[in-house]
XYZ file of C-alpha atoms in Angstrom:
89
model
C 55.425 33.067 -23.743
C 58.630 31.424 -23.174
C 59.911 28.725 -20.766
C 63.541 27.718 -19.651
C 64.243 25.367 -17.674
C 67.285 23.238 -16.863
C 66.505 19.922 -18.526
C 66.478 19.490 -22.086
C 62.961 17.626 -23.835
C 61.375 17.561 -20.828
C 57.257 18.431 -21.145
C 56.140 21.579 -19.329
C 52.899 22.730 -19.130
C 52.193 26.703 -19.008
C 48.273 27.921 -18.880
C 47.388 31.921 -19.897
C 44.180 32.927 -19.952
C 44.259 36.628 -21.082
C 40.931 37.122 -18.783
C 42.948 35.548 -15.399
C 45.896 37.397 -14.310
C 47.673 34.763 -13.657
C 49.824 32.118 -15.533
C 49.812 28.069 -14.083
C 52.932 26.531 -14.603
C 53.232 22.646 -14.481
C 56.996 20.825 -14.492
C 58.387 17.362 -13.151
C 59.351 17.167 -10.166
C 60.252 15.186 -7.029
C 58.203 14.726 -3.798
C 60.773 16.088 -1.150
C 62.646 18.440 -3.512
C 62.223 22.068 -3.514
C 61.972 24.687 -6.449
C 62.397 28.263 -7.358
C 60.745 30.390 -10.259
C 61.986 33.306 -11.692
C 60.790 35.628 -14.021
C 62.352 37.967 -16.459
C 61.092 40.459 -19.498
C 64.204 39.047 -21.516
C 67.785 37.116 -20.995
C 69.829 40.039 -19.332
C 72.269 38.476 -17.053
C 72.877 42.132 -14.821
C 70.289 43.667 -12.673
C 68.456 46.130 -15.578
C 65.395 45.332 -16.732
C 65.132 42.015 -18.261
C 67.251 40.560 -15.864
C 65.872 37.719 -13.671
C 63.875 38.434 -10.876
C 63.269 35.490 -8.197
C 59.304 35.482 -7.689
C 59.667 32.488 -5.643
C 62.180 30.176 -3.942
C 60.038 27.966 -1.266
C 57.643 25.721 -3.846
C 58.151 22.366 -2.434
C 57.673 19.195 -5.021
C 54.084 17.784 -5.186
C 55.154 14.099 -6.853
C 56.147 13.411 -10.005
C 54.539 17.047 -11.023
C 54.569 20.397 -9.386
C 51.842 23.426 -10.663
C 52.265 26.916 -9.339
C 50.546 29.926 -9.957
C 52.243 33.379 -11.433
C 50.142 35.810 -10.614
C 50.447 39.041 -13.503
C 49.816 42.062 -12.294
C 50.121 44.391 -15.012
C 49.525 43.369 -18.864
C 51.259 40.693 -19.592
C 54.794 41.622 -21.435
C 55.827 40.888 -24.961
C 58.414 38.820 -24.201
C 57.977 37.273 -20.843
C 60.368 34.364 -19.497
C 59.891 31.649 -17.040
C 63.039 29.865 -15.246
C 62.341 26.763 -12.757
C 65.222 25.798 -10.878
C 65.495 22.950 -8.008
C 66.768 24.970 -4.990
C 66.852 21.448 -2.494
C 69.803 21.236 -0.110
């Protein structure tokens, strides 16, 4: 399971339990901004598969730390990539 995000060293948290079908994502974030997660099966920039798909774009900041659920589903991919961006105007 990998995890991008736009900030170098900085701790994120990413919780699979094989028996949940879902994934809990935890990264730092600001109370007032807003987020976006996307998802991708690899690090295609075009629109075929492994491109990134926007599963979210309305997570508003909880604090100093945000968690959101992914929920999976179908069997979790191979390769499986997680992008958080901050999306605030």
């Amino acid at each position: 399971l990998n995890c991008m995000l736009p900030v170098p060293d900085v701790n994120t948290d990413i919780l699979y339990d094989p028996e949940l079908p879902s994934l809990l994502v935890t990264w730092p974030s600001g109370a007032g901004r807003n987020y976006a997660v996307d998802i991708s099966t690899g690090l295609l920039g075009g629109v075929d598969e492994g491109s990134w798909e926007e599963y979210d774009d309305s997570i508003p900041g909880e604090g100093e730390e945000t968690t959101y659920e992914i929920i999976i589903e179908e069997p979790l991919p191979p390769r499986f990539f997680i992008r958080v961006r901050d999306v605030t105007e």
